[in-house]
Protein backbone atom coordinates (compact mmCIF):
# COMPACT_ATOMS: atom_id res chain seq x y z
CA UNK A 1 0.00 0.00 0.00
CA UNK A 2 1.50 3.31 -0.93
CA UNK A 3 0.86 6.53 0.94
CA UNK A 4 -1.62 7.77 -1.63
CA UNK A 5 -4.28 5.25 -0.55
CA UNK A 6 -4.40 6.44 3.10
CA UNK A 7 -4.38 10.04 1.85
CA UNK A 8 -7.38 9.33 -0.37
CA UNK A 9 -9.14 7.59 2.54
CA UNK A 10 -8.46 10.64 4.73
CA UNK A 11 -9.77 13.15 2.17
CA UNK A 12 -12.84 11.15 1.10
CA UNK A 13 -13.89 10.32 4.65
CA UNK A 14 -13.33 13.93 5.78
CA UNK A 15 -15.51 15.20 2.93
CA UNK A 16 -18.16 12.59 3.68
CA UNK A 17 -18.26 13.48 7.39
CA UNK A 18 -18.26 17.20 6.53
CA UNK A 19 -21.25 16.78 4.23
CA UNK A 20 -23.06 14.91 6.99
CA UNK A 21 -22.14 17.77 9.34
CA UNK A 22 -23.37 20.34 6.84
CA UNK A 23 -26.86 18.96 7.34
CA UNK A 24 -26.35 19.55 11.07
CA UNK A 25 -26.23 15.97 12.10
CA UNK A 26 -23.91 15.25 15.04
CA UNK A 27 -20.89 16.22 12.93
CA UNK A 28 -21.44 19.94 12.81
CA UNK A 29 -17.79 20.88 13.49
CA UNK A 30 -14.90 20.38 11.09
CA UNK A 31 -12.72 18.99 13.89
CA UNK A 32 -15.18 16.20 14.57
CA UNK A 33 -15.17 15.32 10.88
CA UNK A 34 -11.38 15.43 10.85
CA UNK A 35 -11.08 13.18 13.94
CA UNK A 36 -13.42 10.65 12.36
CA UNK A 37 -11.56 10.80 9.04
CA UNK A 38 -8.19 10.28 10.71
CA UNK A 39 -9.58 7.39 12.74
CA UNK A 40 -10.84 5.77 9.52
CA UNK A 41 -7.45 6.35 7.88
CA UNK A 42 -5.53 4.76 10.77
CA UNK A 43 -7.89 1.78 10.91
CA UNK A 44 -7.38 1.40 7.16
CA UNK A 45 -3.58 1.51 7.44
CA UNK A 46 -3.58 -0.80 10.47
CA UNK A 47 -5.23 -3.54 8.39
CA UNK A 48 -2.04 -3.83 6.34
CA UNK A 49 -0.12 -4.84 9.45
CA UNK A 50 -1.78 -8.27 9.37
CA UNK A 51 -2.78 -8.68 5.73
CA UNK A 52 -0.97 -9.61 2.55
CA UNK A 53 1.04 -6.37 2.74
CA UNK A 54 2.62 -7.34 6.08
CA UNK A 55 5.80 -8.67 4.46
CA UNK A 56 6.37 -5.33 2.74
CA UNK A 57 5.90 -3.46 6.02
CA UNK A 58 8.39 -5.79 7.70
CA UNK A 59 10.87 -5.03 4.91
CA UNK A 60 10.43 -1.30 5.61
CA UNK A 61 11.84 -1.62 9.13
CA UNK A 62 15.47 -0.47 9.15
CA UNK A 63 17.90 -3.34 9.81
CA UNK A 64 19.30 -1.52 12.84
CA UNK A 65 16.05 -2.22 14.71
CA UNK A 66 15.49 -5.62 16.32
CA UNK A 67 12.52 -7.89 15.61
CA UNK A 68 10.80 -6.17 12.67
CA UNK A 69 7.90 -8.62 12.90
CA UNK A 70 7.11 -7.42 16.43
CA UNK A 71 7.56 -3.75 15.44
CA UNK A 72 5.02 -4.08 12.63
CA UNK A 73 2.54 -5.78 14.97
CA UNK A 74 3.09 -3.16 17.67
CA UNK A 75 2.68 -0.20 15.32
CA UNK A 76 -0.53 -1.71 13.96
CA UNK A 77 -1.91 -2.09 17.48
CA UNK A 78 -0.87 1.48 18.33
CA UNK A 79 -2.61 2.79 15.21
CA UNK A 80 -5.84 1.04 16.25
CA UNK A 81 -5.59 2.31 19.84
CA UNK A 82 -4.88 5.83 18.58
CA UNK A 83 -7.82 5.73 16.17
CA UNK A 84 -10.16 4.66 18.95
CA UNK A 85 -8.65 7.27 21.28
CA UNK A 86 -9.42 10.02 18.76
CA UNK A 87 -13.09 9.10 18.89
CA UNK A 88 -13.37 9.52 22.65
CA UNK A 89 -13.60 13.21 23.64
CA UNK A 90 -11.77 12.62 26.92
CA UNK A 91 -8.76 11.04 25.15
CA UNK A 92 -8.80 12.71 21.72
CA UNK A 93 -6.08 15.27 22.54
CA UNK A 94 -3.61 12.75 23.97
CA UNK A 95 -4.43 10.32 21.16
CA UNK A 96 -3.64 12.97 18.55
CA UNK A 97 -0.32 13.74 20.24
CA UNK A 98 0.56 10.04 20.46
CA UNK A 99 -0.37 9.44 16.82
CA UNK A 100 1.74 12.41 15.71
CA UNK A 101 4.68 11.00 17.68
CA UNK A 102 4.06 7.56 16.16
CA UNK A 103 4.12 9.02 12.64
CA UNK A 104 7.39 10.83 13.39
CA UNK A 105 9.00 7.76 14.97
CA UNK A 106 7.96 5.60 12.01
CA UNK A 107 9.33 8.03 9.42
CA UNK A 108 12.83 6.49 9.33
CA UNK A 109 11.15 3.30 8.05
CA UNK A 110 9.66 5.39 5.26
CA UNK A 111 13.11 6.74 4.38
CA UNK A 112 14.58 3.22 4.47
CA UNK A 113 11.78 1.90 2.23
CA UNK A 114 12.16 4.72 -0.29
CA UNK A 115 15.93 4.23 -0.51
CA UNK A 116 15.54 0.49 -1.13
CA UNK A 117 12.42 0.79 -3.32
CA UNK A 118 10.63 -1.72 -1.10
CA UNK A 119 7.43 -3.18 -2.52
CA UNK A 120 4.31 -3.35 -0.42
CA UNK A 121 2.04 -5.89 -2.00
CA UNK A 122 2.60 -5.48 -5.71
CA UNK A 123 3.32 -1.76 -5.58
CA UNK A 124 6.67 -0.07 -4.99
CA UNK A 125 6.64 2.49 -2.20
CA UNK A 126 6.34 6.16 -3.04
CA UNK A 127 9.61 8.04 -3.49
CA UNK A 128 11.00 10.07 -0.61
CA UNK A 129 9.81 13.59 -1.52
CA UNK A 130 6.10 12.72 -1.90
CA UNK A 131 6.34 10.48 1.19
CA UNK A 132 7.75 13.40 3.17
CA UNK A 133 5.04 15.79 1.99
CA UNK A 134 2.32 13.26 2.86
CA UNK A 135 3.89 12.62 6.25
CA UNK A 136 3.83 16.35 6.99
CA UNK A 137 0.16 16.46 5.96
CA UNK A 138 -0.65 13.45 8.17
CA UNK A 139 1.16 14.86 11.22
CA UNK A 140 -0.47 18.27 10.73
CA UNK A 141 -3.99 16.86 10.39
CA UNK A 142 -3.52 14.58 13.40
CA UNK A 143 -2.41 17.53 15.53
CA UNK A 144 -5.26 19.73 14.27
CA UNK A 145 -7.77 17.01 15.10
CA UNK A 146 -6.71 16.97 18.73
CA UNK A 147 -6.74 20.70 19.42
mmCIF file with all atom_site columns, N, CA and C in Angstrom, residues 13-30 32-33 36:
data_model
loop_
_atom_site.group_PDB
_atom_site.id
_atom_site.type_symbol
_atom_site.label_atom_id
_atom_site.label_alt_id
_atom_site.label_comp_id
_atom_site.label_asym_id
_atom_site.label_entity_id
_atom_site.label_seq_id
_atom_site.pdbx_PDB_ins_code
_atom_site.Cartn_x
_atom_site.Cartn_y
_atom_site.Cartn_z
_atom_site.occupancy
_atom_site.B_iso_or_equiv
_atom_site.pdbx_formal_charge
_atom_site.auth_seq_id
_atom_site.auth_comp_id
_atom_site.auth_asym_id
_atom_site.auth_atom_id
_atom_site.pdbx_PDB_model_num
ATOM 1  N N  . UNK A 1 13 ? -13.112 10.454 3.417  1.00 0.00 ? 13 UNK A N  1
ATOM 2  C CA . UNK A 1 13 ? -13.894 10.324 4.646  1.00 0.00 ? 13 UNK A CA 1
ATOM 3  C C  . UNK A 1 13 ? -14.118 11.689 5.297  1.00 0.00 ? 13 UNK A C  1
ATOM 4  N N  . UNK A 1 14 ? -13.130 12.585 5.231  1.00 0.00 ? 14 UNK A N  1
ATOM 5  C CA . UNK A 1 14 ? -13.330 13.933 5.777  1.00 0.00 ? 14 UNK A CA 1
ATOM 6  C C  . UNK A 1 14 ? -14.453 14.648 5.026  1.00 0.00 ? 14 UNK A C  1
ATOM 7  N N  . UNK A 1 15 ? -14.448 14.560 3.716  1.00 0.00 ? 15 UNK A N  1
ATOM 8  C CA . UNK A 1 15 ? -15.507 15.198 2.926  1.00 0.00 ? 15 UNK A CA 1
ATOM 9  C C  . UNK A 1 15 ? -16.867 14.587 3.235  1.00 0.00 ? 15 UNK A C  1
ATOM 10 N N  . UNK A 1 16 ? -16.902 13.261 3.375  1.00 0.00 ? 16 UNK A N  1
ATOM 11 C CA . UNK A 1 16 ? -18.156 12.591 3.679  1.00 0.00 ? 16 UNK A CA 1
ATOM 12 C C  . UNK A 1 16 ? -18.692 13.043 5.042  1.00 0.00 ? 16 UNK A C  1
ATOM 13 N N  . UNK A 1 17 ? -17.819 13.059 6.060  1.00 0.00 ? 17 UNK A N  1
ATOM 14 C CA . UNK A 1 17 ? -18.256 13.480 7.387  1.00 0.00 ? 17 UNK A CA 1
ATOM 15 C C  . UNK A 1 17 ? -18.618 14.974 7.401  1.00 0.00 ? 17 UNK A C  1
ATOM 16 N N  . UNK A 1 18 ? -17.941 15.763 6.610  1.00 0.00 ? 18 UNK A N  1
ATOM 17 C CA . UNK A 1 18 ? -18.258 17.197 6.528  1.00 0.00 ? 18 UNK A CA 1
ATOM 18 C C  . UNK A 1 18 ? -19.617 17.433 5.892  1.00 0.00 ? 18 UNK A C  1
ATOM 19 N N  . UNK A 1 19 ? -19.934 16.667 4.865  1.00 0.00 ? 19 UNK A N  1
ATOM 20 C CA . UNK A 1 19 ? -21.246 16.779 4.228  1.00 0.00 ? 19 UNK A CA 1
ATOM 21 C C  . UNK A 1 19 ? -22.336 16.389 5.227  1.00 0.00 ? 19 UNK A C  1
ATOM 22 N N  . UNK A 1 20 ? -22.107 15.314 5.951  1.00 0.00 ? 20 UNK A N  1
ATOM 23 C CA . UNK A 1 20 ? -23.065 14.914 6.989  1.00 0.00 ? 20 UNK A CA 1
ATOM 24 C C  . UNK A 1 20 ? -23.216 16.051 8.001  1.00 0.00 ? 20 UNK A C  1
ATOM 25 N N  . UNK A 1 21 ? -22.107 16.656 8.400  1.00 0.00 ? 21 UNK A N  1
ATOM 26 C CA . UNK A 1 21 ? -22.141 17.768 9.339  1.00 0.00 ? 21 UNK A CA 1
ATOM 27 C C  . UNK A 1 21 ? -22.830 18.998 8.786  1.00 0.00 ? 21 UNK A C  1
ATOM 28 N N  . UNK A 1 22 ? -22.722 19.196 7.478  1.00 0.00 ? 22 UNK A N  1
ATOM 29 C CA . UNK A 1 22 ? -23.374 20.345 6.839  1.00 0.00 ? 22 UNK A CA 1
ATOM 30 C C  . UNK A 1 22 ? -24.883 20.315 7.074  1.00 0.00 ? 22 UNK A C  1
ATOM 31 N N  . UNK A 1 23 ? -25.427 19.113 7.113  1.00 0.00 ? 23 UNK A N  1
ATOM 32 C CA . UNK A 1 23 ? -26.859 18.963 7.341  1.00 0.00 ? 23 UNK A CA 1
ATOM 33 C C  . UNK A 1 23 ? -27.197 18.934 8.830  1.00 0.00 ? 23 UNK A C  1
ATOM 34 N N  . UNK A 1 24 ? -26.204 19.369 9.633  1.00 0.00 ? 24 UNK A N  1
ATOM 35 C CA . UNK A 1 24 ? -26.353 19.550 11.069 1.00 0.00 ? 24 UNK A CA 1
ATOM 36 C C  . UNK A 1 24 ? -26.706 18.282 11.814 1.00 0.00 ? 24 UNK A C  1
ATOM 37 N N  . UNK A 1 25 ? -26.183 17.193 11.329 1.00 0.00 ? 25 UNK A N  1
ATOM 38 C CA . UNK A 1 25 ? -26.233 15.972 12.105 1.00 0.00 ? 25 UNK A CA 1
ATOM 39 C C  . UNK A 1 25 ? -25.167 16.106 13.174 1.00 0.00 ? 25 UNK A C  1
ATOM 40 N N  . UNK A 1 26 ? -24.855 15.070 13.927 1.00 0.00 ? 26 UNK A N  1
ATOM 41 C CA . UNK A 1 26 ? -23.912 15.245 15.040 1.00 0.00 ? 26 UNK A CA 1
ATOM 42 C C  . UNK A 1 26 ? -22.520 15.731 14.641 1.00 0.00 ? 26 UNK A C  1
ATOM 43 N N  . UNK A 1 27 ? -22.233 15.843 13.371 1.00 0.00 ? 27 UNK A N  1
ATOM 44 C CA . UNK A 1 27 ? -20.889 16.216 12.926 1.00 0.00 ? 27 UNK A CA 1
ATOM 45 C C  . UNK A 1 27 ? -20.849 17.656 12.445 1.00 0.00 ? 27 UNK A C  1
ATOM 46 N N  . UNK A 1 28 ? -21.311 18.565 13.269 1.00 0.00 ? 28 UNK A N  1
ATOM 47 C CA . UNK A 1 28 ? -21.436 19.943 12.808 1.00 0.00 ? 28 UNK A CA 1
ATOM 48 C C  . UNK A 1 28 ? -20.170 20.773 12.962 1.00 0.00 ? 28 UNK A C  1
ATOM 49 N N  . UNK A 1 29 ? -19.064 20.174 13.398 1.00 0.00 ? 29 UNK A N  1
ATOM 50 C CA . UNK A 1 29 ? -17.790 20.884 13.492 1.00 0.00 ? 29 UNK A CA 1
ATOM 51 C C  . UNK A 1 29 ? -16.755 20.174 12.619 1.00 0.00 ? 29 UNK A C  1
ATOM 52 N N  . UNK A 1 30 ? -15.909 20.963 11.979 1.00 0.00 ? 30 UNK A N  1
ATOM 53 C CA . UNK A 1 30 ? -14.900 20.380 11.087 1.00 0.00 ? 30 UNK A CA 1
ATOM 54 C C  . UNK A 1 30 ? -13.945 19.482 11.852 1.00 0.00 ? 30 UNK A C  1
ATOM 55 N N  . UNK A 1 32 ? -14.555 17.511 14.374 1.00 0.00 ? 32 UNK A N  1
ATOM 56 C CA . UNK A 1 32 ? -15.179 16.201 14.573 1.00 0.00 ? 32 UNK A CA 1
ATOM 57 C C  . UNK A 1 32 ? -15.048 15.382 13.298 1.00 0.00 ? 32 UNK A C  1
ATOM 58 N N  . UNK A 1 33 ? -15.325 15.999 12.166 1.00 0.00 ? 33 UNK A N  1
ATOM 59 C CA . UNK A 1 33 ? -15.174 15.315 10.882 1.00 0.00 ? 33 UNK A CA 1
ATOM 60 C C  . UNK A 1 33 ? -13.730 14.886 10.664 1.00 0.00 ? 33 UNK A C  1
ATOM 61 N N  . UNK A 1 36 ? -12.836 11.873 12.918 1.00 0.00 ? 36 UNK A N  1
ATOM 62 C CA . UNK A 1 36 ? -13.421 10.653 12.357 1.00 0.00 ? 36 UNK A CA 1
ATOM 63 C C  . UNK A 1 36 ? -12.650 10.196 11.120 1.00 0.00 ? 36 UNK A C  1
#
